[in-house]
PDB file of C-alpha atoms in Angstrom:
ATOM      1  CA  MET A   1     -18.515  67.249  60.553  1.00  0.00           C
ATOM      2  CA  THR A   2     -16.092  68.913  63.007  1.00  0.00           C
ATOM      3  CA  LEU A   3     -14.870  66.960  65.887  1.00  0.00           C
ATOM      4  CA  PHE A   4     -14.185  68.896  69.050  1.00  0.00           C
ATOM      5  CA  LEU A   5     -12.038  67.222  71.836  1.00  0.00           C
ATOM      6  CA  SER A   6     -12.017  68.095  75.434  1.00  0.00           C
ATOM      7  CA  ARG A   7      -8.667  69.461  76.882  1.00  0.00           C
ATOM      8  CA  ARG A   8      -8.437  65.751  78.853  1.00  0.00           C
ATOM      9  CA  ALA A   9      -9.112  63.871  75.597  1.00  0.00           C
ATOM     10  CA  LYS A  10      -6.230  65.921  73.841  1.00  0.00           C
ATOM     11  CA  ALA A  11      -3.916  65.168  76.741  1.00  0.00           C
ATOM     12  CA  ARG A  12      -4.524  61.698  76.516  1.00  0.00           C
ATOM     13  CA  LEU A  13      -4.063  61.412  72.684  1.00  0.00           C
ATOM     14  CA  GLY A  14      -0.909  63.279  73.155  1.00  0.00           C
ATOM     15  CA  ALA A  15       0.423  60.842  75.787  1.00  0.00           C
ATOM     16  CA  LEU A  16      -0.599  57.806  73.479  1.00  0.00           C
ATOM     17  CA  ALA A  17       1.467  59.580  70.708  1.00  0.00           C
ATOM     18  CA  LEU A  18       4.530  60.039  73.023  1.00  0.00           C
ATOM     19  CA  ALA A  19       4.135  56.277  73.950  1.00  0.00           C
ATOM     20  CA  ALA A  20       4.184  55.157  70.580  1.00  0.00           C
ATOM     21  CA  LEU A  21       7.131  57.134  69.678  1.00  0.00           C
ATOM     22  CA  ALA A  22       9.119  55.798  72.632  1.00  0.00           C
ATOM     23  CA  LEU A  23       8.060  52.082  71.603  1.00  0.00           C
ATOM     24  CA  THR A  24       9.206  52.936  68.056  1.00  0.00           C
ATOM     25  CA  GLY A  25      12.748  54.346  69.512  1.00  0.00           C
ATOM     26  CA  CYS A  26      13.070  51.102  71.568  1.00  0.00           C
ATOM     27  CA  SER A  27      12.416  48.829  68.551  1.00  0.00           C
ATOM     28  CA  SER A  28      15.059  50.672  66.331  1.00  0.00           C
ATOM     29  CA  ALA A  29      17.736  50.498  68.986  1.00  0.00           C
ATOM     30  CA  PRO A  30      20.796  48.126  67.433  1.00  0.00           C
ATOM     31  CA  PRO A  31      20.954  44.630  68.820  1.00  0.00           C
ATOM     32  CA  PRO A  32      23.964  43.754  71.005  1.00  0.00           C
ATOM     33  CA  GLN A  33      26.995  42.545  69.290  1.00  0.00           C
ATOM     34  CA  THR A  34      27.261  38.818  69.709  1.00  0.00           C
ATOM     35  CA  PHE A  35      30.753  37.016  70.055  1.00  0.00           C
ATOM     36  CA  ASP A  36      31.583  33.316  69.857  1.00  0.00           C
ATOM     37  CA  LEU A  37      34.838  31.538  71.241  1.00  0.00           C
ATOM     38  CA  THR A  38      37.119  29.182  69.370  1.00  0.00           C
ATOM     39  CA  ALA A  39      38.776  26.033  70.133  1.00  0.00           C
ATOM     40  CA  PRO A  40      42.472  25.467  69.562  1.00  0.00           C
ATOM     41  CA  SER A  41      42.754  23.892  66.161  1.00  0.00           C
ATOM     42  CA  ARG A  42      45.904  21.860  66.894  1.00  0.00           C
ATOM     43  CA  PRO A  43      46.392  21.385  70.690  1.00  0.00           C
ATOM     44  CA  GLY A  44      49.522  19.943  71.834  1.00  0.00           C
ATOM     45  CA  ARG A  45      49.524  16.113  72.019  1.00  0.00           C
ATOM     46  CA  SER A  46      50.993  14.038  74.883  1.00  0.00           C
ATOM     47  CA  ALA A  47      50.540  10.496  76.108  1.00  0.00           C
ATOM     48  CA  GLY A  48      46.982  10.926  77.403  1.00  0.00           C
ATOM     49  CA  PHE A  49      44.324   8.440  78.368  1.00  0.00           C
ATOM     50  CA  ALA A  50      42.669   6.331  75.735  1.00  0.00           C
ATOM     51  CA  GLY A  51      38.992   5.577  75.476  1.00  0.00           C
ATOM     52  CA  ASN A  52      35.690   7.337  75.338  1.00  0.00           C
ATOM     53  CA  LEU A  53      35.161  10.702  77.177  1.00  0.00           C
ATOM     54  CA  ILE A  54      32.124  12.539  78.235  1.00  0.00           C
ATOM     55  CA  VAL A  55      32.306  16.356  78.809  1.00  0.00           C
ATOM     56  CA  ALA A  56      29.755  17.692  81.337  1.00  0.00           C
ATOM     57  CA  GLU A  57      28.613  21.312  81.248  1.00  0.00           C
ATOM     58  CA  PRO A  58      30.883  23.140  83.476  1.00  0.00           C
ATOM     59  CA  ILE A  59      29.033  24.519  86.625  1.00  0.00           C
ATOM     60  CA  ALA A  60      29.330  28.303  87.268  1.00  0.00           C
ATOM     61  CA  VAL A  61      27.926  30.821  89.627  1.00  0.00           C
ATOM     62  CA  ALA A  62      25.029  32.974  88.507  1.00  0.00           C
ATOM     63  CA  THR A  63      27.057  35.883  87.248  1.00  0.00           C
ATOM     64  CA  LEU A  64      28.796  33.605  84.796  1.00  0.00           C
ATOM     65  CA  ASP A  65      25.863  31.167  83.917  1.00  0.00           C
ATOM     66  CA  GLY A  66      24.522  33.492  80.912  1.00  0.00           C
ATOM     67  CA  GLN A  67      25.328  35.306  77.959  1.00  0.00           C
ATOM     68  CA  ASN A  68      26.673  38.534  79.626  1.00  0.00           C
ATOM     69  CA  VAL A  69      30.406  39.568  79.136  1.00  0.00           C
ATOM     70  CA  VAL A  70      31.603  39.976  82.903  1.00  0.00           C
ATOM     71  CA  VAL A  71      33.507  43.157  83.856  1.00  0.00           C
ATOM     72  CA  LYS A  72      34.984  43.712  87.239  1.00  0.00           C
ATOM     73  CA  PRO A  73      35.841  47.348  87.745  1.00  0.00           C
ATOM     74  CA  THR A  74      37.163  47.006  91.180  1.00  0.00           C
ATOM     75  CA  THR A  75      37.391  44.002  93.532  1.00  0.00           C
ATOM     76  CA  GLY A  76      34.101  42.781  94.687  1.00  0.00           C
ATOM     77  CA  ILE A  77      32.136  44.392  92.146  1.00  0.00           C
ATOM     78  CA  VAL A  78      30.474  42.712  89.085  1.00  0.00           C
ATOM     79  CA  THR A  79      29.047  44.531  86.143  1.00  0.00           C
ATOM     80  CA  TYR A  80      28.547  43.456  82.334  1.00  0.00           C
ATOM     81  CA  LEU A  81      29.910  45.009  79.302  1.00  0.00           C
ATOM     82  CA  PRO A  82      27.183  46.979  77.500  1.00  0.00           C
ATOM     83  CA  ASN A  83      25.960  46.072  74.099  1.00  0.00           C
ATOM     84  CA  SER A  84      27.840  42.777  74.185  1.00  0.00           C
ATOM     85  CA  GLN A  85      27.034  38.982  74.716  1.00  0.00           C
ATOM     86  CA  TRP A  86      28.069  35.667  74.076  1.00  0.00           C
ATOM     87  CA  ALA A  87      26.653  33.575  71.267  1.00  0.00           C
ATOM     88  CA  ASP A  88      25.162  31.228  73.888  1.00  0.00           C
ATOM     89  CA  ARG A  89      25.058  30.578  77.533  1.00  0.00           C
ATOM     90  CA  LEU A  90      28.695  30.826  78.545  1.00  0.00           C
ATOM     91  CA  PRO A  91      28.998  27.302  80.303  1.00  0.00           C
ATOM     92  CA  LYS A  92      27.356  25.553  77.359  1.00  0.00           C
ATOM     93  CA  LEU A  93      29.699  27.589  74.918  1.00  0.00           C
ATOM     94  CA  VAL A  94      32.765  26.516  76.884  1.00  0.00           C
ATOM     95  CA  GLN A  95      31.535  22.863  76.935  1.00  0.00           C
ATOM     96  CA  SER A  96      31.214  22.924  73.165  1.00  0.00           C
ATOM     97  CA  LYS A  97      34.719  24.292  72.983  1.00  0.00           C
ATOM     98  CA  ILE A  98      36.075  21.764  75.311  1.00  0.00           C
ATOM     99  CA  ILE A  99      34.674  18.946  73.078  1.00  0.00           C
ATOM    100  CA  GLU A 100      36.001  20.757  70.039  1.00  0.00           C
ATOM    101  CA  ALA A 101      39.522  20.998  71.273  1.00  0.00           C
ATOM    102  CA  TYR A 102      39.397  17.146  72.191  1.00  0.00           C
ATOM    103  CA  GLU A 103      38.258  16.455  68.694  1.00  0.00           C
ATOM    104  CA  ASN A 104      40.872  18.495  67.111  1.00  0.00           C
ATOM    105  CA  SER A 105      43.555  16.763  69.015  1.00  0.00           C
ATOM    106  CA  ASN A 106      42.849  13.213  67.867  1.00  0.00           C
ATOM    107  CA  ARG A 107      43.739  11.768  71.288  1.00  0.00           C
ATOM    108  CA  LEU A 108      40.514   9.969  72.247  1.00  0.00           C
ATOM    109  CA  ARG A 109      38.406   7.164  70.556  1.00  0.00           C
ATOM    110  CA  SER A 110      35.328   9.655  71.005  1.00  0.00           C
ATOM    111  CA  VAL A 111      34.172  12.425  73.004  1.00  0.00           C
ATOM    112  CA  GLY A 112      30.685  13.721  73.565  1.00  0.00           C
ATOM    113  CA  ARG A 113      27.993  15.116  75.911  1.00  0.00           C
ATOM    114  CA  PRO A 114      26.128  13.497  78.576  1.00  0.00           C
ATOM    115  CA  GLY A 115      23.109  11.655  76.710  1.00  0.00           C
ATOM    116  CA  ASP A 116      25.176  10.885  73.683  1.00  0.00           C
ATOM    117  CA  ARG A 117      25.093   7.393  72.759  1.00  0.00           C
ATOM    118  CA  LEU A 118      28.749   6.517  73.821  1.00  0.00           C
ATOM    119  CA  THR A 119      30.000   3.747  76.051  1.00  0.00           C
ATOM    120  CA  VAL A 120      31.486   5.936  78.581  1.00  0.00           C
ATOM    121  CA  ASP A 121      35.043   5.389  79.992  1.00  0.00           C
ATOM    122  CA  TYR A 122      35.525   8.685  81.837  1.00  0.00           C
ATOM    123  CA  GLN A 123      33.739  11.610  82.535  1.00  0.00           C
ATOM    124  CA  LEU A 124      35.292  15.229  82.570  1.00  0.00           C
ATOM    125  CA  LEU A 125      33.607  17.468  85.336  1.00  0.00           C
ATOM    126  CA  SER A 126      34.451  21.048  85.509  1.00  0.00           C
ATOM    127  CA  GLU A 127      33.795  24.329  87.052  1.00  0.00           C
ATOM    128  CA  LEU A 128      34.190  27.843  85.541  1.00  0.00           C
ATOM    129  CA  ARG A 129      35.679  29.829  88.231  1.00  0.00           C
ATOM    130  CA  ALA A 130      36.601  33.004  86.214  1.00  0.00           C
ATOM    131  CA  PHE A 131      35.921  34.095  82.877  1.00  0.00           C
ATOM    132  CA  GLU A 132      35.960  38.013  83.171  1.00  0.00           C
ATOM    133  CA  ILE A 133      37.718  41.239  82.406  1.00  0.00           C
ATOM    134  CA  ASP A 134      39.549  42.955  85.259  1.00  0.00           C
ATOM    135  CA  ALA A 135      39.191  46.539  84.437  1.00  0.00           C
ATOM    136  CA  ALA A 136      41.562  47.726  87.027  1.00  0.00           C
ATOM    137  CA  THR A 137      44.493  45.801  85.608  1.00  0.00           C
ATOM    138  CA  GLY A 138      43.415  45.682  82.108  1.00  0.00           C
ATOM    139  CA  THR A 139      43.477  41.916  82.036  1.00  0.00           C
ATOM    140  CA  ALA A 140      41.261  39.082  80.723  1.00  0.00           C
ATOM    141  CA  SER A 141      41.007  36.026  83.186  1.00  0.00           C
ATOM    142  CA  VAL A 142      39.894  32.663  82.846  1.00  0.00           C
ATOM    143  CA  GLU A 143      40.266  29.705  85.218  1.00  0.00           C
ATOM    144  CA  LEU A 144      38.623  26.221  84.984  1.00  0.00           C
ATOM    145  CA  THR A 145      38.990  23.360  87.560  1.00  0.00           C
ATOM    146  CA  ALA A 146      38.827  19.835  85.941  1.00  0.00           C
ATOM    147  CA  LYS A 147      38.085  16.405  87.435  1.00  0.00           C
ATOM    148  CA  VAL A 148      38.566  13.174  85.475  1.00  0.00           C
ATOM    149  CA  VAL A 149      36.181  10.490  86.717  1.00  0.00           C
ATOM    150  CA  ASN A 150      36.350   6.742  85.988  1.00  0.00           C
ATOM    151  CA  ASP A 151      32.719   6.100  85.007  1.00  0.00           C
ATOM    152  CA  LYS A 152      33.065   2.301  85.880  1.00  0.00           C
ATOM    153  CA  THR A 153      34.151   3.007  89.457  1.00  0.00           C
ATOM    154  CA  GLY A 154      32.955   6.553  90.133  1.00  0.00           C
ATOM    155  CA  LYS A 155      36.276   7.506  91.372  1.00  0.00           C
ATOM    156  CA  ILE A 156      38.173  10.837  90.687  1.00  0.00           C
ATOM    157  CA  VAL A 157      41.361   9.740  89.004  1.00  0.00           C
ATOM    158  CA  ALA A 158      43.055  13.237  88.575  1.00  0.00           C
ATOM    159  CA  ALA A 159      42.190  16.858  89.285  1.00  0.00           C
ATOM    160  CA  ARG A 160      43.728  20.182  88.284  1.00  0.00           C
ATOM    161  CA  VAL A 161      42.989  23.939  87.895  1.00  0.00           C
ATOM    162  CA  PHE A 162      43.878  25.531  84.797  1.00  0.00           C
ATOM    163  CA  SER A 163      44.161  29.333  84.210  1.00  0.00           C
ATOM    164  CA  ALA A 164      45.328  31.968  81.793  1.00  0.00           C
ATOM    165  CA  ARG A 165      45.565  35.826  81.694  1.00  0.00           C
ATOM    166  CA  ARG A 166      45.773  38.071  78.580  1.00  0.00           C
ATOM    167  CA  PRO A 167      46.123  41.802  78.296  1.00  0.00           C
ATOM    168  CA  VAL A 168      43.025  43.799  77.049  1.00  0.00           C
ATOM    169  CA  ALA A 169      43.828  46.618  74.712  1.00  0.00           C
ATOM    170  CA  ALA A 170      40.466  48.264  75.590  1.00  0.00           C
ATOM    171  CA  VAL A 171      37.428  47.304  77.622  1.00  0.00           C
ATOM    172  CA  ASP A 172      34.879  46.930  74.726  1.00  0.00           C
ATOM    173  CA  GLY A 173      33.164  44.097  73.037  1.00  0.00           C
ATOM    174  CA  PRO A 174      35.706  43.139  70.411  1.00  0.00           C
ATOM    175  CA  ASN A 175      38.835  43.683  72.387  1.00  0.00           C
ATOM    176  CA  ALA A 176      37.497  42.252  75.582  1.00  0.00           C
ATOM    177  CA  THR A 177      36.048  39.047  73.983  1.00  0.00           C
ATOM    178  CA  ARG A 178      39.160  38.540  71.977  1.00  0.00           C
ATOM    179  CA  ALA A 179      41.181  38.629  75.057  1.00  0.00           C
ATOM    180  CA  LEU A 180      38.921  36.431  76.968  1.00  0.00           C
ATOM    181  CA  ASP A 181      39.003  33.851  73.825  1.00  0.00           C
ATOM    182  CA  ALA A 182      42.834  33.799  73.752  1.00  0.00           C
ATOM    183  CA  ALA A 183      43.048  33.169  77.456  1.00  0.00           C
ATOM    184  CA  LEU A 184      40.295  30.289  76.994  1.00  0.00           C
ATOM    185  CA  GLY A 185      42.485  28.981  73.981  1.00  0.00           C
ATOM    186  CA  GLU A 186      45.513  28.588  76.442  1.00  0.00           C
ATOM    187  CA  VAL A 187      43.400  26.839  79.147  1.00  0.00           C
ATOM    188  CA  LEU A 188      41.996  24.269  76.656  1.00  0.00           C
ATOM    189  CA  ALA A 189      45.295  23.495  75.141  1.00  0.00           C
ATOM    190  CA  ASP A 190      46.699  22.651  78.566  1.00  0.00           C
ATOM    191  CA  LEU A 191      43.589  20.852  79.314  1.00  0.00           C
ATOM    192  CA  VAL A 192      43.846  18.642  76.217  1.00  0.00           C
ATOM    193  CA  ALA A 193      47.583  18.145  76.692  1.00  0.00           C
ATOM    194  CA  TRP A 194      47.002  17.012  80.196  1.00  0.00           C
ATOM    195  CA  ARG A 195      47.269  13.286  81.036  1.00  0.00           C
ATOM    196  CA  GLY A 196      44.594  13.446  83.415  1.00  0.00           C
ATOM    197  CA  GLY A 197      45.906  10.461  85.543  1.00  0.00           C
ATOM    198  CA  ALA A 198      44.270   7.965  83.241  1.00  0.00           C
ATOM    199  CA  ALA A 199      45.580   5.523  80.744  1.00  0.00           C
TER     200      ALA A 199
END
């Protein structure tokens, strides 16, 4: 039996075929490159405070509160590095690296997250102010504010801003994330070595 299709039916079938091809093309697109951060393996040691420390997740503005790698081509403009992402939400990832850096330093009795079953002596509250590539100057910039809070009194016993910058060889996924990781490593080493005003 021969099936005759109207011109309208043929056009509809053609459109469906094109849509199917487009969906196939989208599904075959390579996934974005995913990058992790590292904590200093042997941060500098100093006469820091003793006890148990809880590290809260850093607060951050919306542009930093995600998996995107932030690039600023000029002042006041925010873009994201294409086909690149962090392994988790950036504040959560930085929190895990702060904890790891303190654990690697062996300076505290114990360190953990809110909700861990620890008797808390101090809390570390922080804000991620910058974690970005400045494309105009070719630098990676990381800035973190930190406050140490006595959990028993609720008083801030110390506060400080930590920052670091590293040159970026090229504004692409591997080079940009490597420079940001190096800048974060310097910030974390300084944070762990910081006495924090608590003894």
